[in-house]
Short mmCIF file of C-alpha atoms and ligand atoms in Angstrom, two decimals:
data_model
loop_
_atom_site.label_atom_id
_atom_site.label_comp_id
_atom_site.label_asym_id
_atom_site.label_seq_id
_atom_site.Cartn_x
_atom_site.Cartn_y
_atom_site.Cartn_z
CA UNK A 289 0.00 0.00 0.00
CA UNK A 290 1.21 3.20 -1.06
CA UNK A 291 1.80 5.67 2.20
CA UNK A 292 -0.80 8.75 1.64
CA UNK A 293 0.99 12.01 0.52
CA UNK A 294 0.58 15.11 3.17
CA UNK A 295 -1.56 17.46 1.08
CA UNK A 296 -0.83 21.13 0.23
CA UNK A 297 -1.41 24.17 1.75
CA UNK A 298 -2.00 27.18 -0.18
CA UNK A 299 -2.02 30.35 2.28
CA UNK A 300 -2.52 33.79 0.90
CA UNK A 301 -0.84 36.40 2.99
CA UNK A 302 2.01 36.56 5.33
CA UNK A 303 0.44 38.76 7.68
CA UNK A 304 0.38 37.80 11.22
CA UNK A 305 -3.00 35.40 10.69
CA UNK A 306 -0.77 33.44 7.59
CA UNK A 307 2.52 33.28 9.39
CA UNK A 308 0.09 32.06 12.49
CA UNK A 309 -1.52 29.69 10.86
CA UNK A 310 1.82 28.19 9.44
CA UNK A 311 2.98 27.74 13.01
CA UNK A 312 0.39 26.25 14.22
CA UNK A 313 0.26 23.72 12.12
CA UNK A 314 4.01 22.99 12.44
CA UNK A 315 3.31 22.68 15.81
CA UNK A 316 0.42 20.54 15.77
CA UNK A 317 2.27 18.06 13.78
CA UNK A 318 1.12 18.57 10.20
CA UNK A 319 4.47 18.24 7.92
CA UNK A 320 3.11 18.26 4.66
CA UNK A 321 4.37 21.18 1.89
CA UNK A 322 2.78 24.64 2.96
CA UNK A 323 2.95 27.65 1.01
CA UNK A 324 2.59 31.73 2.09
CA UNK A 325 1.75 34.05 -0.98
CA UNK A 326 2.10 38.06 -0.03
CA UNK A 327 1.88 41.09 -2.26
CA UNK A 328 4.12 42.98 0.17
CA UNK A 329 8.17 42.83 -0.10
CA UNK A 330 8.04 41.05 3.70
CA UNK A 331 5.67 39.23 6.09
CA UNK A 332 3.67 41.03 8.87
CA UNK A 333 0.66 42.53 6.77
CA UNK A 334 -1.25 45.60 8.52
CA UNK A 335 1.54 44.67 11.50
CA UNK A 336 4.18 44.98 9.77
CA UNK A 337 7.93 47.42 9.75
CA UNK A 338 9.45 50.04 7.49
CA UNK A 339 12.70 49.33 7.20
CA UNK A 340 15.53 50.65 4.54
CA UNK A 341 18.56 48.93 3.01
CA UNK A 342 20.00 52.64 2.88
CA UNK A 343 19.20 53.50 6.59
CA UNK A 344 19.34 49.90 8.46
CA UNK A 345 19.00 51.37 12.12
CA UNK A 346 15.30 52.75 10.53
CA UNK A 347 12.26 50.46 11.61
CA UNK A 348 8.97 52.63 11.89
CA UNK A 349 5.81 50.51 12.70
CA UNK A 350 3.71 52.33 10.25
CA UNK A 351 0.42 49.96 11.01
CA UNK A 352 -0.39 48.09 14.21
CA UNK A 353 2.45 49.85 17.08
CA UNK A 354 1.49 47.14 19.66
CA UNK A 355 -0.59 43.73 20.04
CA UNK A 356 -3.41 43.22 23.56
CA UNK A 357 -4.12 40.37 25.15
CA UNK A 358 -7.22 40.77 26.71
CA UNK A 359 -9.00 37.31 27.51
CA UNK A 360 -7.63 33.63 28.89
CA UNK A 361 -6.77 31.81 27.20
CA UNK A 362 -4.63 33.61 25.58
CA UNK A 363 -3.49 32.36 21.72
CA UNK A 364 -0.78 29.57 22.37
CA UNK A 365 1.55 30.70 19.98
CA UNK A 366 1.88 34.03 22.66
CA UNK A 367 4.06 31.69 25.33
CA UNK A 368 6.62 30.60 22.10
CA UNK A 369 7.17 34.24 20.65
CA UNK A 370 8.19 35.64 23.64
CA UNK A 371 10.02 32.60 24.88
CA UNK A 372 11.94 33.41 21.99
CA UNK A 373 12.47 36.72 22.01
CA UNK A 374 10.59 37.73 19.13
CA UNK A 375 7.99 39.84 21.19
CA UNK A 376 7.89 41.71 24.84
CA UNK A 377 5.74 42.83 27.30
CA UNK A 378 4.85 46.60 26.59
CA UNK A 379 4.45 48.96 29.50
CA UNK A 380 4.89 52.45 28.11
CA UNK A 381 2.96 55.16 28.88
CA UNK A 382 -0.75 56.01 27.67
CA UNK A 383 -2.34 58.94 27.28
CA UNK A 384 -5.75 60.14 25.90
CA UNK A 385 -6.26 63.45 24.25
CA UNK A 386 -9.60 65.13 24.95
CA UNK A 387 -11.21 67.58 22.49
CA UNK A 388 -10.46 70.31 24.58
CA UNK A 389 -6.63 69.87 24.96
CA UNK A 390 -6.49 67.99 27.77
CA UNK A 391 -4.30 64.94 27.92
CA UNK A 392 -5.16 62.28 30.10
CA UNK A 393 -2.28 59.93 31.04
CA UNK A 394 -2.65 56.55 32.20
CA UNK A 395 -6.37 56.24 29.97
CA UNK A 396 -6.13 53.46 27.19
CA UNK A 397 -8.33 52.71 24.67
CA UNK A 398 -10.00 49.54 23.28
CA UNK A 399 -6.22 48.80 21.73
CA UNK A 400 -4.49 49.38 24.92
CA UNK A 401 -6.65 47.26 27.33
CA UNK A 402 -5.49 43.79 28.82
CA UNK A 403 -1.60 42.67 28.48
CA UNK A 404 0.03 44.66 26.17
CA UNK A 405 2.93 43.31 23.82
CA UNK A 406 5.22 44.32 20.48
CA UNK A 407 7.77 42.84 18.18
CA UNK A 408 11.49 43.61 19.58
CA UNK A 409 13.02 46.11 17.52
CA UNK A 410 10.00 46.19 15.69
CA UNK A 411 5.72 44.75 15.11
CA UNK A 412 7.19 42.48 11.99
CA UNK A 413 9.39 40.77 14.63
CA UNK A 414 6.18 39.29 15.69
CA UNK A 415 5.20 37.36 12.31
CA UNK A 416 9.20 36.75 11.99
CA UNK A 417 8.93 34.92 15.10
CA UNK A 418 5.71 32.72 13.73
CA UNK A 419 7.95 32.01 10.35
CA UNK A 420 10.60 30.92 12.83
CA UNK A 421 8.34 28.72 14.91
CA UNK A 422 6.97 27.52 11.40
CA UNK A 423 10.32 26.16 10.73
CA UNK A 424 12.23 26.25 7.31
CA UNK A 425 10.73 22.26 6.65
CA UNK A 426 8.33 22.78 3.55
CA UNK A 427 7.33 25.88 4.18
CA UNK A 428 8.43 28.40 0.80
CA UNK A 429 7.59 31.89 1.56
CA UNK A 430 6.98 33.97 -1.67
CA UNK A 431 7.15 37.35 -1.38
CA UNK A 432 6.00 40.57 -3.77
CA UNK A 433 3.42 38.75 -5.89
CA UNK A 434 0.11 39.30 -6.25
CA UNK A 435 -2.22 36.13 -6.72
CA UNK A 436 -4.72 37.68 -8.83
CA UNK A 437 -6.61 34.62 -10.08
CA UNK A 438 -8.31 31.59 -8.79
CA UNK A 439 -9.26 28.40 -10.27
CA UNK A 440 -10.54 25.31 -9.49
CA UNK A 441 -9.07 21.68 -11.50
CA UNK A 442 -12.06 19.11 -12.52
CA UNK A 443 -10.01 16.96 -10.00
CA UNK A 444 -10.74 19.74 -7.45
CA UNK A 445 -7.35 20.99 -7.24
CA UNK A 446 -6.57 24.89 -6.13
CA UNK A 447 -4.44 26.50 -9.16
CA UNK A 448 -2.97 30.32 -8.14
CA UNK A 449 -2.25 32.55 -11.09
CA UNK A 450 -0.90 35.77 -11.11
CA UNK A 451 -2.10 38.79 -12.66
CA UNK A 452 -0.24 37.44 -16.59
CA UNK A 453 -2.55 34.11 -15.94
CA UNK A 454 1.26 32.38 -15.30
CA UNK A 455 0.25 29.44 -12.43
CA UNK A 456 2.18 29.80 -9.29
CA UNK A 457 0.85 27.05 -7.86
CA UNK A 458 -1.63 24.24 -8.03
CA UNK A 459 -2.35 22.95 -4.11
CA UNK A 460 -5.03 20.82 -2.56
CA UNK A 461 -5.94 23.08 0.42
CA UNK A 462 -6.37 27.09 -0.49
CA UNK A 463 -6.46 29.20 2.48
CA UNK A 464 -7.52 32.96 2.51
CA UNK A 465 -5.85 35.08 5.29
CA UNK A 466 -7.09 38.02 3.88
CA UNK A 467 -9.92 39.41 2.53
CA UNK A 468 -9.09 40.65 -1.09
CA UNK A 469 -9.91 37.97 -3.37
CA UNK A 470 -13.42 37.16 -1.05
CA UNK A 471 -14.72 40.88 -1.02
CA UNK A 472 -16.18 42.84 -3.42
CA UNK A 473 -13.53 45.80 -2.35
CA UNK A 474 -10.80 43.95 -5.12
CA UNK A 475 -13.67 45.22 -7.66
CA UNK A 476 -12.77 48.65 -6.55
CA UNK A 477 -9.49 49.04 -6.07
CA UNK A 478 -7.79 47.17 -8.46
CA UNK A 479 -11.07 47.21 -11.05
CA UNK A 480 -11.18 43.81 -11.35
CA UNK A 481 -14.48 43.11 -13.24
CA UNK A 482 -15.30 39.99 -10.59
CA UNK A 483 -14.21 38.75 -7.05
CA UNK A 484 -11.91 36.11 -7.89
CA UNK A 485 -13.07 33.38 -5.07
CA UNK A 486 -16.54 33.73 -6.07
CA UNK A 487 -15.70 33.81 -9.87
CA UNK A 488 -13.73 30.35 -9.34
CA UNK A 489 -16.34 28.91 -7.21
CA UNK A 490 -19.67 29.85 -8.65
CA UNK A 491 -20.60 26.79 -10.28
CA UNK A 492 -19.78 24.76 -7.44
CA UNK A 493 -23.16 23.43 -4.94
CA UNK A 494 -21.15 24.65 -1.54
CA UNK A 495 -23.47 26.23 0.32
CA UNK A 496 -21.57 26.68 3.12
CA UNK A 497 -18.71 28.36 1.06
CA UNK A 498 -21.53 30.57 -0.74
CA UNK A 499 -22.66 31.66 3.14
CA UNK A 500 -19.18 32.13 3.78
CA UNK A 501 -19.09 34.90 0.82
CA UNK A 502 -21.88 36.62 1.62
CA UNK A 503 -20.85 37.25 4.60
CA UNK A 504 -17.66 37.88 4.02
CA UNK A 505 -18.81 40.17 0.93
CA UNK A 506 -20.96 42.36 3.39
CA UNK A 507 -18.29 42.96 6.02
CA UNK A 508 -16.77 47.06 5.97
CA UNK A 509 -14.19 48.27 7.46
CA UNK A 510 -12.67 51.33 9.11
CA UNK A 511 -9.79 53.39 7.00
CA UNK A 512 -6.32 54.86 8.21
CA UNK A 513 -4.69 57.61 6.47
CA UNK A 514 -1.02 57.43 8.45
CA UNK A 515 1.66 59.91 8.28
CA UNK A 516 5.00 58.77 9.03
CA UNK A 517 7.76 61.30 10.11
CA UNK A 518 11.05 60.69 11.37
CA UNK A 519 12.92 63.49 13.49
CA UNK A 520 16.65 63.80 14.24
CA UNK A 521 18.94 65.93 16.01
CA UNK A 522 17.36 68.29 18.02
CA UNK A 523 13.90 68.08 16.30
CA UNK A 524 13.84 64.47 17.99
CA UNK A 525 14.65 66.00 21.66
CA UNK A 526 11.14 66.72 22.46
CA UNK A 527 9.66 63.59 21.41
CA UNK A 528 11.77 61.33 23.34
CA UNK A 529 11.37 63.70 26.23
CA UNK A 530 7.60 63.05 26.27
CA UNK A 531 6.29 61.06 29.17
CA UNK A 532 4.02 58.55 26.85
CA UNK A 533 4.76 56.85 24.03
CA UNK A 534 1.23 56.45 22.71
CA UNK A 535 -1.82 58.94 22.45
CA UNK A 536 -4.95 58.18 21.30
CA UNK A 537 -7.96 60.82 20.55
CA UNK A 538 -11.37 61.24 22.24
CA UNK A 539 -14.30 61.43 19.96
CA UNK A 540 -14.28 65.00 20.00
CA UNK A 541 -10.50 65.17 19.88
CA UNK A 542 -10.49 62.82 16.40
CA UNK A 543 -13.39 65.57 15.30
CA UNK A 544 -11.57 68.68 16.21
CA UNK A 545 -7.84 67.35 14.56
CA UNK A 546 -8.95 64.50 12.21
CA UNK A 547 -6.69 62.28 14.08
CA UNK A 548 -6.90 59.17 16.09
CA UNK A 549 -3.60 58.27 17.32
CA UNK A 550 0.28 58.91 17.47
CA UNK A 551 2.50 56.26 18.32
CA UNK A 552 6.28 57.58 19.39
CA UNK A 553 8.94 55.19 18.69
CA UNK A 554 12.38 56.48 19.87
CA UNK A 555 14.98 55.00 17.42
CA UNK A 556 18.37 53.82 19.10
CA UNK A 557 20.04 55.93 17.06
CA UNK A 558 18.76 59.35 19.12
CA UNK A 559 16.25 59.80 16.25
CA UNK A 560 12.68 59.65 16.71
CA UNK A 561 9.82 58.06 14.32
CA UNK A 562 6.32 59.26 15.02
CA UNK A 563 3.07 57.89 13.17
CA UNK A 564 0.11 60.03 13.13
CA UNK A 565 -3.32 57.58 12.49
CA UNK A 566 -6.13 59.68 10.71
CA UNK A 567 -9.26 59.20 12.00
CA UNK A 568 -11.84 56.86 10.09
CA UNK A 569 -13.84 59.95 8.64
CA UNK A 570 -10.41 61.66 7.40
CA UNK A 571 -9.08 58.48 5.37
CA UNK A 572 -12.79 57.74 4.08
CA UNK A 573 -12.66 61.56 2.67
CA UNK A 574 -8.84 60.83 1.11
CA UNK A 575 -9.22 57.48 -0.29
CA UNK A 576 -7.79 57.85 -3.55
CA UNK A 577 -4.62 59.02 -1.86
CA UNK A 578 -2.58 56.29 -1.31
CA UNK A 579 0.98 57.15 -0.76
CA UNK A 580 3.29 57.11 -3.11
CA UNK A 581 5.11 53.40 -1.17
CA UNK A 582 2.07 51.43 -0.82
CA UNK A 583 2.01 48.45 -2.19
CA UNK A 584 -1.59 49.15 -4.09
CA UNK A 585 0.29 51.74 -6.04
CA UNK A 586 3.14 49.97 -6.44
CA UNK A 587 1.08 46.42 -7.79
CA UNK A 588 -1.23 48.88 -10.05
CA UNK A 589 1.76 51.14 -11.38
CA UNK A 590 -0.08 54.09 -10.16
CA UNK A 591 0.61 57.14 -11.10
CA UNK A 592 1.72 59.79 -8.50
CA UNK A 593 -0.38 61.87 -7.82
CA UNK A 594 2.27 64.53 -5.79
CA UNK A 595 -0.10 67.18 -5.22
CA UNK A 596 -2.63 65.10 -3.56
CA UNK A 597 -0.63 63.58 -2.05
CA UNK A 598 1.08 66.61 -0.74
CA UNK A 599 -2.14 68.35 0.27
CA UNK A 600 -3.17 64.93 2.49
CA UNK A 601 0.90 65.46 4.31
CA UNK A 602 0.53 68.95 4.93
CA UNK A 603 -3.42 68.53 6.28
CA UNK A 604 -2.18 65.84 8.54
CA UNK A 605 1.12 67.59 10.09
CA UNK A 606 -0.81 70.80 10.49
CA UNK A 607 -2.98 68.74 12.77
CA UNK A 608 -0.17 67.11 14.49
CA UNK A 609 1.70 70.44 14.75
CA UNK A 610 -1.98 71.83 16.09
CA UNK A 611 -2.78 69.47 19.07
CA UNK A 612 0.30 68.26 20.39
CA UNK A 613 2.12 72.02 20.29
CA UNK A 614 1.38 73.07 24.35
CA UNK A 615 3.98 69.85 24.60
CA UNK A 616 6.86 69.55 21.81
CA UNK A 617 6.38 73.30 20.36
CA UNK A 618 7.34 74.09 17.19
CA UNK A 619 8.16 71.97 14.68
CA UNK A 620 7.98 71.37 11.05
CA UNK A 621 7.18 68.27 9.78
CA UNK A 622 8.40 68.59 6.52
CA UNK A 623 11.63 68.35 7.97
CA UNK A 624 11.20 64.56 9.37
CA UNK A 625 10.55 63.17 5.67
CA UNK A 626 6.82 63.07 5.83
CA UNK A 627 5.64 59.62 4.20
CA UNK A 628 2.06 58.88 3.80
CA UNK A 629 0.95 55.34 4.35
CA UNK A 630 -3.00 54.76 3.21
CA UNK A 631 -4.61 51.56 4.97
CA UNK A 632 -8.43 51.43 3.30
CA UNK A 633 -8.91 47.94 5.70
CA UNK A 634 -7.41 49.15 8.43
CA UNK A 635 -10.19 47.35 10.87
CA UNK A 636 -12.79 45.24 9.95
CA UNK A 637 -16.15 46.04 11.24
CA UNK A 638 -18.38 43.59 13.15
CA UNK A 639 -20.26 41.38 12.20
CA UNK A 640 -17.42 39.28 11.04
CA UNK A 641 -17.13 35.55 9.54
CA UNK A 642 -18.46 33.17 12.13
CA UNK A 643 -16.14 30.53 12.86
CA UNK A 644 -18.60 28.03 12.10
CA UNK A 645 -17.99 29.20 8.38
CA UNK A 646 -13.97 29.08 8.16
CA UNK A 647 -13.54 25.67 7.01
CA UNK A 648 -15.56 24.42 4.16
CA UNK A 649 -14.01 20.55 3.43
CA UNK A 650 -16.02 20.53 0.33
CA UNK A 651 -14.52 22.80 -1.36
CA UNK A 652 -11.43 23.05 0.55
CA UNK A 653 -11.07 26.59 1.48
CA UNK A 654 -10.33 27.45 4.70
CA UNK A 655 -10.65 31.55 6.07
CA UNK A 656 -8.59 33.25 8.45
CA UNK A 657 -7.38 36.61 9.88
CA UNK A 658 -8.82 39.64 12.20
CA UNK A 659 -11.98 39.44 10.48
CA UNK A 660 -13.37 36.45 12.28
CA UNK A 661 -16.06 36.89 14.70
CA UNK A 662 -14.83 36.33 18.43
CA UNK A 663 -12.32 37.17 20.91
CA UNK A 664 -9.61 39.46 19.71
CA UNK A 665 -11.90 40.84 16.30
CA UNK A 666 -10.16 43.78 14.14
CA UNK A 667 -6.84 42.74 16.22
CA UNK A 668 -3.87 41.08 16.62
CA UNK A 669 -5.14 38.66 19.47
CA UNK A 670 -8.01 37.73 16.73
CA UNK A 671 -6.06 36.91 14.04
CA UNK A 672 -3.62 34.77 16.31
CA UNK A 673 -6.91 32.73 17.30
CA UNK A 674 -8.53 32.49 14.44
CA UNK A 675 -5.30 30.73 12.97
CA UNK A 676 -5.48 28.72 15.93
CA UNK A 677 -8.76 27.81 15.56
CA UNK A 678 -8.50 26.97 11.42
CA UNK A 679 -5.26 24.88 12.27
CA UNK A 680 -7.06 22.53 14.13
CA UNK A 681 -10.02 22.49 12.07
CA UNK A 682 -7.38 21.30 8.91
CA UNK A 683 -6.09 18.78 10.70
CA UNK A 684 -9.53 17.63 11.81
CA UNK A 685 -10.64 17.55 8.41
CA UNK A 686 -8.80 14.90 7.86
CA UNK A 687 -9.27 11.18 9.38
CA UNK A 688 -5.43 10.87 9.27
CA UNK A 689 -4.91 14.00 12.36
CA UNK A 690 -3.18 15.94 9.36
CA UNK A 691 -4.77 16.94 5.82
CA UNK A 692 -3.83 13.80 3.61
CA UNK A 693 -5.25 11.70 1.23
CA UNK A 694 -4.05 8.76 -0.63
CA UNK A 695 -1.09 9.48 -3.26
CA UNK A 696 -2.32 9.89 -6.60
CA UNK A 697 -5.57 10.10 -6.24
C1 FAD B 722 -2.95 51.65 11.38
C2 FAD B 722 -3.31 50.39 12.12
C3 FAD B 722 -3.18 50.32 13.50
C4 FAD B 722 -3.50 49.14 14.17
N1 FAD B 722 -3.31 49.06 15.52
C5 FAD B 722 -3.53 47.90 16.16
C6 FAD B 722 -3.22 47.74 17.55
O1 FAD B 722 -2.77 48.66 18.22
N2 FAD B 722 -3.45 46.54 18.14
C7 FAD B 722 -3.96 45.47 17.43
O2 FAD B 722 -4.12 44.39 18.00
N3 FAD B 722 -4.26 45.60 16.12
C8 FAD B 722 -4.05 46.77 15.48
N4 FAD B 722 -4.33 46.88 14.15
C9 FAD B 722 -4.98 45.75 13.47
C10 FAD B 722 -3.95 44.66 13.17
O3 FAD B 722 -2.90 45.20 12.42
C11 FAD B 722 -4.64 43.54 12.42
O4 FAD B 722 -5.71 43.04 13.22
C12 FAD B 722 -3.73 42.35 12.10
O5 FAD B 722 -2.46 42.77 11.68
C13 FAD B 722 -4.44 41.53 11.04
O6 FAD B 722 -3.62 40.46 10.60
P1 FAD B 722 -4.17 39.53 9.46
O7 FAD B 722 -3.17 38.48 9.17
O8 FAD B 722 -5.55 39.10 9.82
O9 FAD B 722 -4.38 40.48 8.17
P2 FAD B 722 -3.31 41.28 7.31
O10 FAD B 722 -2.25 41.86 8.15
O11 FAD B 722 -4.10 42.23 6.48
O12 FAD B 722 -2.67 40.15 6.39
C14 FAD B 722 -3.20 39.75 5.17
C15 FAD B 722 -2.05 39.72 4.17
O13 FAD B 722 -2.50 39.13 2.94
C16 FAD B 722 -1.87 39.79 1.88
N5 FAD B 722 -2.71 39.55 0.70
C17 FAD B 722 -4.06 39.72 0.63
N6 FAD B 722 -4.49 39.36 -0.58
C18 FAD B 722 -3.40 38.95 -1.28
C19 FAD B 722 -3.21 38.45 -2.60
N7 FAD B 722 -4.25 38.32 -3.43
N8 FAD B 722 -1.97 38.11 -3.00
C20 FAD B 722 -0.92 38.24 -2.15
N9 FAD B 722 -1.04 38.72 -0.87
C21 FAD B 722 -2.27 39.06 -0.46
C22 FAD B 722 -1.83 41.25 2.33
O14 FAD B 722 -0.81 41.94 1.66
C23 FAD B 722 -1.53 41.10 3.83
O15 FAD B 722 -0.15 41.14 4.10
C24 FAD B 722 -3.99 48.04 13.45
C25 FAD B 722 -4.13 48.11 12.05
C26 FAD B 722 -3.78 49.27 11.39
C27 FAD B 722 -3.91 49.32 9.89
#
C-alpha cells in the first residue's frame, strides 16, 4: 500500500494570521508542503515594519504599534514568541487626548486594554517569530506577488495565477488570510471586473462556502490615512522627552484634529519616528490618496499623484503640529521626511465571519485573519486565534490528524 501524501497548503498572505496559521500547524504536527503568498516585499501585513537597506537602524511601525491580550486563554503561539524573544511585554505610557486639549495619562483605549505586547526592535518581529516557529521544513515563503486569479481543476485541485494568468501554484488546500480575493472591495481598487473566489467557485453546490461569501462580501471596514515622520537631532529632543509613548484621541478630539492616534517610537540611534493615524472619517474623505510606497500603487503602477498627495501630508502635520504644540512646540514636519501610508482595511467592522464558516471541506477553502467573529476581532489577538482555531479544524478535516489523502488520487 502506497503511504498517503501530506496534502498542500495554499495560504494567501504573510500577515500575522498566515505566518500564524503556518505555526500552528508545524506545531500541531502537520508536515506536509505549505505555502505563504504576499503582495508585500516582507511578512507582517497591517503589522508589519518600514525598514531601509540605505538607513538599516530605521524600523517605523507604520500599522499596528502594539498587540493586547485581553481574555484567557490567551493564543498559544503568545508563550513561544516571547520565549523566543521575538515579542515583549509593553508597559509604556498612555495617554488620551480630549477635544479640549487635555491629555489624560494613564487612559487606554479599546487597543491598549489587557496585556500589552510588540515585536522587539519592531511589530514584523512578531510574524518573523511565527515564520521561525513555522520552521524552514516545507514551508516556501513567496514574497512581492500578487495572486490575482483563482481556479478550481475538474479533480478539485486549487491552481494560483498571477495577474499574466502564469500558475504559481496548483495545491489541494487554499487558504484565505485576507480578505481581497473574497470581497467585493478587489472590484474597486484594483477594477477587477469579478471577485476572484466567487468567480472560481460559482458553479460549485457549496453552500456553506456561498454563506461564507456573503458574509464575508458584506463585512466594511474602518480606513487609516497614516503619516509617518522621522525626526533627528534636536527636532527628535522633544519627542523622546515626552512622558508617553502612545496617544490616542477622544471622539471629539479625532473631530476637532482628524486624528486618532500617534504612536512615538524612539529610534536607538537618538532619532525619533512618530506615526500620526487619521481618523476613520479623514481616510474615508482621502481614499484615492494612497501614498506614493504602498504596495496598491506599487502592484497597479499608479501614477503619483504629488499634489494630492502633498495636500493629504501637509493637512495631517498641520494637525499634528496643532494638538500636540502646548507639549513639543514648534516643529515642522516637513523636515522629518513626511511619508504617507494609506490603509483602506485598516479594521474590519463587526459582524465578522463566524467561525462556524472558516472551514468548508467541500470545497477546501479554509478563512482566516482579524476578520473572524470572536475574541480578539479587528486585532492582533483575533487573528492569532482564528489561525489557531482553522489549524485545528485542517487537521480535523482529515481522518489521518493531518490533511492527507491517498497518493495519486
Ligand atoms: C494603522 C493600524 C493600526 C493598528 N493598531 C492595532 C493595535 O494597536 N493593536 C492590534 O491588536 N491591532 C491593530 N491593528 C490591526 C492589526 O494590524 C490587524 O488586526 C492584524 O495585523 C491583522 O492580521 P491579518 O493576518 O488578519 O491580516 P493582514 O495583516 O491584512 O494580512 C493579510 C495579508 O495578505 C496579503 N494579501 C491579501 N491578498 C493577497 C493576494 N491576493 N496576493 C498576495 N497577498 C495578499 C496582504 O498583503 C496582507 O499582508 C492596526 C491596524 C492598522 C492598519
Amino acid at each position: 500500500m502506497p503511504r498517503p501524501a501530506p496534502e498542500t497548503i495554499a495560504v494567501i498572505g504573510a500577515g500575522v494570521s498566515g505566518c500564524a496559521l503556518a505555526a500552528q500547524l508545524r506545531r500541531l504536527g502537520h508536515r506536509g508542503p505549505l505555502s505563504l503568498w504576499e503582495t508585500g516585499r516582507g511578512a507582517g501585513g497591517r503589522a508589519s515594519t518600514r525598514r531601509s537597506r540605505e538607513d538599516p537602524q530605521l524600523a517605523v511601525d507604520h500599522g499596528a504599534p502594539l498587540l493586547n491580550i485581553t481574555a484567557e486563554p490567551a493564543p498559544a503561539l503568545l508563550e513561544p514568541l516571547l520565549a523566543g524573544g521575538w515579542i515583549e511585554p509593553w508597559n509604556e505610557p498612555v495617554a488620551m487626548l480630549e477635544g479640549e486639549s487635555r491629555l489624560n495619562i494613564g487612559r487606554p483605549d479599546a487597543l491598549g486594554i489587557g496585556r500589552l505586547y510588540r515585536g522587539r526592535s519592531g511589530m514584523d518581529q512578531l510574524s518573523q517569530g511565527l515564520l521561525h516557529l513555522a520552521g524552514d521544513t516545507g514551508v516556501r515563503g513567496h514574497f512581492g506577488v500578487l495572486v490575482r486569479h483563482l481556479e478550481l481543476t475538474p479533480a478539485g485541485r486549487w491552481r494560483l495565477l498571477d495577474a499574466a494568468g502564469q500558475l504559481l501554484e496548483e495545491a489541494d488546500w487554499l487558504v484565505l488570510s485576507g480578505t481581497l480575493l473574497a470581497h467585493p472591495r478587489s472590484r474597486l481598487i484594483f477594477d477587477w471586473p469579478e471577485v476572484p473566489l466567487e468567480r472560481a467557485t460559482r458553479h460549485l453546490q457549496d453552500l456553506q462556502l456561498a454563506h461564507a461569501l456573503t458574509t464575508i462580501a458584506g463585512i466594511r471596514f474602518e480606513a487609516r490615512s497614516n503619516l509617518l515622520l522621522v525626526f533627528a537631532g534636536e527636532a527628535a529632543v522633544p519627542w523622546r522627552a515626552l512622558p508617553f509613548r502612545l496617544v490616542n484621541f477622544d471622539a471629539a478630539a479625532q473631530q476637532r484634529w482628524g486624528l486618532r492616534r500617534i504612536s512615538i517610537q524612539p529610534l536607538e540611534d537618538g532619532r525619533c519616528a512618530v506615526v500620526a493615524h487619521s481618523s476613520h472619517a479623514f481616510a474615508a474623505d482621502h481614499l484615492d490618496v494612497y501614498g506614493a510606497g504602498s504596495a496598491v500603487a506599487r502592484q497597479l503602477q499608479l501614477p503619483v499623484e504629488e499634489g494630492r498627495e502633498e495636500e493629504v501630508i501637509t493637512s495631517l502635520g498641520d494637525a499634528l503640529v496643532q494638538c500636540l504644540a502646548p507639549w513639543i512646540g514648534t516643529m515642522d514636519p516637513q523636515e522629518a521626511e513626511p511619508r504617507l501610508m494609506r490603509w483602506a482595511a485598516a479594521f474590519p467592522l463587526p459582524p465578522g465571519l463566524p467561525p462556524s464558516l472558516t472551514l468548508c471541506p467541500a470545497s477546501r477553502v479554509g478563512f482566516c485573519g482579524d476578520y473572524i467573529d470572536g475574541v480578539g476581532f479587528a486585532r492582533i489577538e483575533g487573528a492569532l486565534h482564528s489561525a489557531e482555531h482553522l489549524a485545528a479544524a485542517l487537521l480535523a478535516a482529515a481522518p489521518s490528524g493531518a490533511p492527507c489523502r491517498p497518493a495519486g488520487s
